């Protein structure tokens, strides 16, 4: 079974988001935040953790926003099978 991390990273790879390693990012973060994120994901390195976090955001489907935009309605012509 594919883990969430594997699924996100495979999708990012297929989408071409991981093709080039030509960007750079840096920042100061809480060590507790980093360690908890690593523990929750099983990711060992800071670089892989950042890559996973950014890929998760880049691949976000925005379903909640789309659902809210249509007011939670269903097209009256939609055949639901009952």
XYZ file of C-alpha atoms in Angstrom, residues 4 36 41 43-44:
5
model
C 0.595 9.373 1.807
C 7.099 16.074 14.862
C 5.743 11.300 7.897
C 10.839 11.452 6.436
C 14.433 11.618 7.653
